mmCIF file of C-alpha atoms in Angstrom:
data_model
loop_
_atom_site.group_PDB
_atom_site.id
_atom_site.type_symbol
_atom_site.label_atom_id
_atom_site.label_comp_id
_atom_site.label_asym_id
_atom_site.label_seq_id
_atom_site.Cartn_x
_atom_site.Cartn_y
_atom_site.Cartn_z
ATOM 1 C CA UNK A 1 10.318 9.415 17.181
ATOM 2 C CA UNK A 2 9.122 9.945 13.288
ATOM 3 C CA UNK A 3 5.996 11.543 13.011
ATOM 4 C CA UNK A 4 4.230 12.115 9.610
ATOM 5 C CA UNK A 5 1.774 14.990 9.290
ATOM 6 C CA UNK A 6 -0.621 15.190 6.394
ATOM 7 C CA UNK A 7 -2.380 18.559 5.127
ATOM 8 C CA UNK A 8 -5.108 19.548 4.564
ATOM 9 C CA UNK A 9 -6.943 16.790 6.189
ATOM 10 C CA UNK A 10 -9.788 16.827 3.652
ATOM 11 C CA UNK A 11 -10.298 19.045 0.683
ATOM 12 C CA UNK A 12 -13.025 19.389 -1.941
ATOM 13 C CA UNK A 13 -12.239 20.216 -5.760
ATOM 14 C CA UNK A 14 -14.041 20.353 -9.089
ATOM 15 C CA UNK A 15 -13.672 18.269 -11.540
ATOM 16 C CA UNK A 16 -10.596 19.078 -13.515
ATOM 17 C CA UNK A 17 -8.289 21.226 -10.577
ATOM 18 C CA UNK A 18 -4.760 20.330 -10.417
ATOM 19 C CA UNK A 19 -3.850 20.199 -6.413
ATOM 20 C CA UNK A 20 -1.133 19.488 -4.335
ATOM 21 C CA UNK A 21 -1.218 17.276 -0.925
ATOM 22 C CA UNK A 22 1.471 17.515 1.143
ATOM 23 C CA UNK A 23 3.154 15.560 3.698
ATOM 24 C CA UNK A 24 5.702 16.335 6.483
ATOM 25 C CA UNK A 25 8.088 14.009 8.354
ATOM 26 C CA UNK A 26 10.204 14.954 11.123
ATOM 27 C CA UNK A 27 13.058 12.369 10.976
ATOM 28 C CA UNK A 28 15.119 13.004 7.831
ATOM 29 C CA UNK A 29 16.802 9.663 8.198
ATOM 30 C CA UNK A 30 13.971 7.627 5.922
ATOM 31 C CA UNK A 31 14.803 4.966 3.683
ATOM 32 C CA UNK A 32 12.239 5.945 1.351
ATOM 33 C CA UNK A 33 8.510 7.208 1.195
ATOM 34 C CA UNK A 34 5.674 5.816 -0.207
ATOM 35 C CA UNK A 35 1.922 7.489 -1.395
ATOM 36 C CA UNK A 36 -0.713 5.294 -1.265
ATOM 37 C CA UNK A 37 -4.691 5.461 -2.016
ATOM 38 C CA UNK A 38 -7.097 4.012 -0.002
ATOM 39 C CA UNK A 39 -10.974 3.619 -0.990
ATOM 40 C CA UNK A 40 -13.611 3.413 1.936
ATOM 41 C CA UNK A 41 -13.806 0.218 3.327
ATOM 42 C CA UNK A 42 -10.961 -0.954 1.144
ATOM 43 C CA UNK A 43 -7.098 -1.689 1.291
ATOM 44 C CA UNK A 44 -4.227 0.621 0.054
ATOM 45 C CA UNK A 45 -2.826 0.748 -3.190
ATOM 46 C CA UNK A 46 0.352 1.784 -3.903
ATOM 47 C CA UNK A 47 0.405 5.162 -6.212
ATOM 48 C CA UNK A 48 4.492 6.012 -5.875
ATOM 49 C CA UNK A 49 7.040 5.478 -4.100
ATOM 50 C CA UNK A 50 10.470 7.595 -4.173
ATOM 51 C CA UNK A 51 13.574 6.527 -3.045
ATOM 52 C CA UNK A 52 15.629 8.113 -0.234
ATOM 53 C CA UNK A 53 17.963 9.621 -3.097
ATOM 54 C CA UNK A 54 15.651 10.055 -5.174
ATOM 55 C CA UNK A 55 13.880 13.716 -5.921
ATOM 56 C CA UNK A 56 10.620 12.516 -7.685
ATOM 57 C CA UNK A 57 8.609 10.353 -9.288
ATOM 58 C CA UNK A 58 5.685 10.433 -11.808
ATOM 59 C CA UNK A 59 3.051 7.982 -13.075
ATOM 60 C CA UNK A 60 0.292 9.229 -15.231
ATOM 61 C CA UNK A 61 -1.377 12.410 -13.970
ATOM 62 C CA UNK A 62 0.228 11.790 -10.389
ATOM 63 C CA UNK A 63 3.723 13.251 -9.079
ATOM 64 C CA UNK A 64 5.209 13.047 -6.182
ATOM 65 C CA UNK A 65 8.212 14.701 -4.636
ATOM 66 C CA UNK A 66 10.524 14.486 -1.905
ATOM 67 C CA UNK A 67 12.882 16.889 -0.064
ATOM 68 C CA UNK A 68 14.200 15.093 2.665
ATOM 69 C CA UNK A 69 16.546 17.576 3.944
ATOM 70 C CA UNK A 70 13.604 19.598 4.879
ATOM 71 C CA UNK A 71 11.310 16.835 5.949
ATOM 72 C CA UNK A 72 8.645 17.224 2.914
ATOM 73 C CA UNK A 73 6.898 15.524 0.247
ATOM 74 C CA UNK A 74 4.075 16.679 -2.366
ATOM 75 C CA UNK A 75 1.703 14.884 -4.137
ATOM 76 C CA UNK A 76 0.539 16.750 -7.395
ATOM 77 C CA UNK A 77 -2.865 15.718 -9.038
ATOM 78 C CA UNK A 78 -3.344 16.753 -12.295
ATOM 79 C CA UNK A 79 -6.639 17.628 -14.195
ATOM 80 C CA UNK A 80 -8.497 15.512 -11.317
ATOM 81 C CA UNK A 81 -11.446 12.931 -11.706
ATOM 82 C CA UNK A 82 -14.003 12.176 -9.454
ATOM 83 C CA UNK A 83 -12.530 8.935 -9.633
ATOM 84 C CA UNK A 84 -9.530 10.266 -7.469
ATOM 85 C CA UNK A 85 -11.996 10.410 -4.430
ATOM 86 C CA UNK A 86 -10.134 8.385 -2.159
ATOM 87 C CA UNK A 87 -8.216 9.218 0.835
ATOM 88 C CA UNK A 88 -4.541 9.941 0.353
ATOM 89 C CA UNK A 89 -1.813 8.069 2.247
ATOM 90 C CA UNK A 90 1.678 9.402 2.951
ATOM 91 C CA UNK A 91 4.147 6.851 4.618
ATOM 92 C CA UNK A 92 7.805 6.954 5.578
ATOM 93 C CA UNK A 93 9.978 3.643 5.499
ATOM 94 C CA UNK A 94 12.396 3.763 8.906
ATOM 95 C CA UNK A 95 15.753 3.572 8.420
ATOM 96 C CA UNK A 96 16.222 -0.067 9.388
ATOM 97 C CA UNK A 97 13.815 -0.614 7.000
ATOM 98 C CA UNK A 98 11.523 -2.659 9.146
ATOM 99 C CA UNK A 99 8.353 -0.387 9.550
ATOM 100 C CA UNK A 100 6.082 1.959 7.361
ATOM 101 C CA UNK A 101 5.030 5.771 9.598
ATOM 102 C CA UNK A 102 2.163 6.513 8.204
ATOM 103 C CA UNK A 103 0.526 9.909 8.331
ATOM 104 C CA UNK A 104 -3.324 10.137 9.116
ATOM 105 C CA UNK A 105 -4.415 10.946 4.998
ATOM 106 C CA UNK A 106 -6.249 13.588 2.794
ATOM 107 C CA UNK A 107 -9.345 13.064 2.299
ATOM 108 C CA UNK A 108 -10.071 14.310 -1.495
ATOM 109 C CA UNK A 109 -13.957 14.734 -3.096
ATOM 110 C CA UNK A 110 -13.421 15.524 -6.772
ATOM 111 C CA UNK A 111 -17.211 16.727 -8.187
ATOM 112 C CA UNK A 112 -18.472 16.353 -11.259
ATOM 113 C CA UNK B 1 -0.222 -12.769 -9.965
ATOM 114 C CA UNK B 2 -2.834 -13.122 -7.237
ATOM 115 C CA UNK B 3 -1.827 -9.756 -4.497
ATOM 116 C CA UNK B 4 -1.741 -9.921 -1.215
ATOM 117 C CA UNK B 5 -4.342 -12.374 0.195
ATOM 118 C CA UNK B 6 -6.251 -11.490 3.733
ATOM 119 C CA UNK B 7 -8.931 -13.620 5.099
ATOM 120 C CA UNK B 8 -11.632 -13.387 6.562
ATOM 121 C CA UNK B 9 -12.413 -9.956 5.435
ATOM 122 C CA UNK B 10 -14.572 -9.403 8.016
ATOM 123 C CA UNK B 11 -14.483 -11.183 11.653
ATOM 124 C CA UNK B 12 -17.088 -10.655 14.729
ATOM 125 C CA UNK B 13 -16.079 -11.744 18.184
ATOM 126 C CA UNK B 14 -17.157 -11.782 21.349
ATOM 127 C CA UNK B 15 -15.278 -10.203 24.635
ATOM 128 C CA UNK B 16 -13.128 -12.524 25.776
ATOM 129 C CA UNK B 17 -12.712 -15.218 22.429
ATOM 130 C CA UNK B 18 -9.861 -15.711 20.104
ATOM 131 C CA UNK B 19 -9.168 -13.983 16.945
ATOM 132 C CA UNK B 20 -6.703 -15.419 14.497
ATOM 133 C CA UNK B 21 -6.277 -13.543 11.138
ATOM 134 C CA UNK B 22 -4.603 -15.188 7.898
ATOM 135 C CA UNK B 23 -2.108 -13.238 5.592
ATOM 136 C CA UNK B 24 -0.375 -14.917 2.471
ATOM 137 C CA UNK B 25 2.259 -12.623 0.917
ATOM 138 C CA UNK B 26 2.663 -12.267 -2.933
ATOM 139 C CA UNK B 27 4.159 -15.086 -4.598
ATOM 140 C CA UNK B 28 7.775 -14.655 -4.325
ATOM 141 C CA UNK B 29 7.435 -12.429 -1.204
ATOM 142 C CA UNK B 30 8.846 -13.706 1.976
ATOM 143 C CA UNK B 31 8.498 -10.370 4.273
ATOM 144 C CA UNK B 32 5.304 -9.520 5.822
ATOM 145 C CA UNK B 33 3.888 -6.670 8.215
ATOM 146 C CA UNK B 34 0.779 -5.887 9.811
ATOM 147 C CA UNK B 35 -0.457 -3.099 10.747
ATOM 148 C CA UNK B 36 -3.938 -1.595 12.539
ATOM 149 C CA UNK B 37 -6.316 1.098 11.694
ATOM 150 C CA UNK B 38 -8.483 2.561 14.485
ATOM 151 C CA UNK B 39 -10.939 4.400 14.060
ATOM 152 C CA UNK B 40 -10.735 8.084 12.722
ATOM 153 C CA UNK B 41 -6.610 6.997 13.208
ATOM 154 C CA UNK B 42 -3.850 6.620 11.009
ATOM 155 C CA UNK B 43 -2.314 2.965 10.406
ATOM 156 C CA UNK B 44 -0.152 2.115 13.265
ATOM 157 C CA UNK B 45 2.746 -0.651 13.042
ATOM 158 C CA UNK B 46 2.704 -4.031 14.601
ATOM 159 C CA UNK B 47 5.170 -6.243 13.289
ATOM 160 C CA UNK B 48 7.596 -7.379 10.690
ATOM 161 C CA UNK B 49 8.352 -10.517 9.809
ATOM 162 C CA UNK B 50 10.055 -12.799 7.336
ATOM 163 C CA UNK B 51 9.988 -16.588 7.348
ATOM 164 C CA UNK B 52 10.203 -18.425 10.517
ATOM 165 C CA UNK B 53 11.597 -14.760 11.897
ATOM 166 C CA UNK B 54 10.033 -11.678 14.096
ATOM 167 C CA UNK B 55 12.235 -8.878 12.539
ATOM 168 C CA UNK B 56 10.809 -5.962 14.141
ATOM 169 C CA UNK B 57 7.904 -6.372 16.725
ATOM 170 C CA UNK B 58 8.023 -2.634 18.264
ATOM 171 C CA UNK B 59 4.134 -1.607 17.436
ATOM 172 C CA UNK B 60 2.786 -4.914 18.713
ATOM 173 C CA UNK B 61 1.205 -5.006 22.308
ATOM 174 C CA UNK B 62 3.045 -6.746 25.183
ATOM 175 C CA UNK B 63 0.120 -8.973 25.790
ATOM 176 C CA UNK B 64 -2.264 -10.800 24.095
ATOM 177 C CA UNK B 65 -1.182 -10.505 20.725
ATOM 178 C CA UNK B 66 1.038 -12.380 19.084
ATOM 179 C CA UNK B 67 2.356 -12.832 14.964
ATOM 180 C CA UNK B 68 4.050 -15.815 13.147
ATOM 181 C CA UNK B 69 5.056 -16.466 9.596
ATOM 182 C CA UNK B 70 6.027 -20.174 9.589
ATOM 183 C CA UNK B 71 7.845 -21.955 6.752
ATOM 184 C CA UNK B 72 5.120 -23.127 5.084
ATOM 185 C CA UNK B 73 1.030 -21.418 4.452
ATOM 186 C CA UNK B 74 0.228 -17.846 5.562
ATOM 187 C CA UNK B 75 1.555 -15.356 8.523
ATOM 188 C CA UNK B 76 -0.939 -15.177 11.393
ATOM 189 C CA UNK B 77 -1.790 -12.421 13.817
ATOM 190 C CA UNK B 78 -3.491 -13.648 16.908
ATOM 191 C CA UNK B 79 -4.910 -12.169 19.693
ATOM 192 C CA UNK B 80 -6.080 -13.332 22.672
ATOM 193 C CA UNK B 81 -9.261 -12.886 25.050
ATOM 194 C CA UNK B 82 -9.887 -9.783 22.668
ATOM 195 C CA UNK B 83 -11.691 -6.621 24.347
ATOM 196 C CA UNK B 84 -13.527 -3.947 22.350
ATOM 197 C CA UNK B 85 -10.417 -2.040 21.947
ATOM 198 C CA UNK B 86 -8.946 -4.176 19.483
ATOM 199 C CA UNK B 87 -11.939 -3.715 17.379
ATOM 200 C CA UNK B 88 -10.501 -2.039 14.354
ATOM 201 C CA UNK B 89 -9.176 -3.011 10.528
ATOM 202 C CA UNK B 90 -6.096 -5.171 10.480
ATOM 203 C CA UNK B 91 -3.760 -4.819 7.205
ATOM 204 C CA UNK B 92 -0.894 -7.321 6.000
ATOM 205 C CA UNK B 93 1.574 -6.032 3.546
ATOM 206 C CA UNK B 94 4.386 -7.897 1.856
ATOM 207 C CA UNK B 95 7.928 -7.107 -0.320
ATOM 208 C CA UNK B 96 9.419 -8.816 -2.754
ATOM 209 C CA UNK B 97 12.512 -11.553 -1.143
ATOM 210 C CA UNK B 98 15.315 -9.020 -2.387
ATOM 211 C CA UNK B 99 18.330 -7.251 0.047
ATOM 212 C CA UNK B 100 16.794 -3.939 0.709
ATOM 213 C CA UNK B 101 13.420 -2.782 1.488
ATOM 214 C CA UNK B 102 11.200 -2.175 -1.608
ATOM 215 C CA UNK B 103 7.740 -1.375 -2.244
ATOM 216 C CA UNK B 104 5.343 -2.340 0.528
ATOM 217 C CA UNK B 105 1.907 -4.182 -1.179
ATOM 218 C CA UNK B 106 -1.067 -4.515 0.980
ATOM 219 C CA UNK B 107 -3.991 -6.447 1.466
ATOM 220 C CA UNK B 108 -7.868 -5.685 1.577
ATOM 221 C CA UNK B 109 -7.605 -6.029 5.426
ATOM 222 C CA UNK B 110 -9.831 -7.980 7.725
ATOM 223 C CA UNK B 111 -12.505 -5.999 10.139
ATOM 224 C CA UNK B 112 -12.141 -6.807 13.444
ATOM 225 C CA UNK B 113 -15.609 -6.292 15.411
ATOM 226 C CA UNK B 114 -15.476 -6.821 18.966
ATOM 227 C CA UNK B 115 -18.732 -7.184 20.580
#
């Protein structure tokens, strides 16, 4: 059964840190994995998603990466905002390609 | 290109009613999944579906709850004589009509509130 595993659970940063969240999945057989942000109260939106042959992916000040052979994934914040507050979703796509695993998020405070 | 469109946003019930909740997919999308946030939980899977179809409904609940995505208007969870277990945020996502899974788009969710 895939299990994804998200640390840290919360962390707390200055304004202007780089950091890294990571994720962990124990079922290398993924079709792909998706990051997602998700405000209080609010839905997710997509940030990246990387492809099951795929080693990364960037979009602005956000990078995410993807080992798959040893079950791991990083996203990489750069020069952070407190506008990145948000909790930080990690999600595998099954094989079949039918559901999304989700892990349980990082919760990120950015102050100014 | 309106995204994907949940209502209500918020729904109270009491022990025992009905709850039906209302996805419609991105234009152009005809797959759709739901899934459920507990409290202090992660989002769990319920069910997959493409029109007229249950793909995948391994995460739903034997009883009480049930999912369709009929030809025409939006996919609808429903679940029966609800208990204050099932109170908890309910999110639809869709993908593009395509071969292949691709990039998952969700909705604001509706808040279940079981009372």
């Amino acid at each position: 059964k895939q299990e994804v595993t998200q640390i840290p659970a919360a962390l707390s940063v200055p304004e202007g840190e780089n950091l890294v969240l990571n994720c962990s999945f124990t079922d290398s057989a993924i079709y792909n994995l998706q990051w997602f942000r998700q405000d209080p109260g609010k839905g997710l939106t997509s940030l990246l998603l990387i492809q099951s042959s795929q080693r990364e992916q960037t979009s602005g000040r956000l990078n995410a990466s993807l080992d798959k052979s040893s079950g791991r994934s990083t996203l990489y914040i750069a020069a952070s905002q407190p506008g990145d507050s948000a909790t930080y979703l990690c999600a595998v796509l099954n094989q079949a390609g039918t559901a999304l695993i989700f892990g349980k998020g990082t919760t990120l405070s950015v102050s100014s | 290109n309106a995204g994907v469109m949940q209502n209500p946003r918020h729904l109270v019930r009491r022990r025992g009613q009905e709850a039906r909740l209302r996805c419609s997919p991105m234009k152009g999308h005809s797959h759709v999944y739901w899934y459920r946030q507990l409290p202090e939980e992660g989002l769990k899977f319920m069910v997959y579906l493409q029109k007229e179809n249950i793909i995948d409904e391994s995460g739903m609940p034997k009883e009480r709850f049930s999912a369709e995505f009929p030809k025409e208007g939006p996919s609808i969870l429903r679940i029966q004589q609800v208990v204050r277990g099932d109170s908890a945020a309910y999110f639809c996502a869709s993908s593009p009509s395509v071969r292949g899974p691709t990039e998952a788009f969700f909705g604001q969710g509706t808040r279940l509130t079981v009372v």
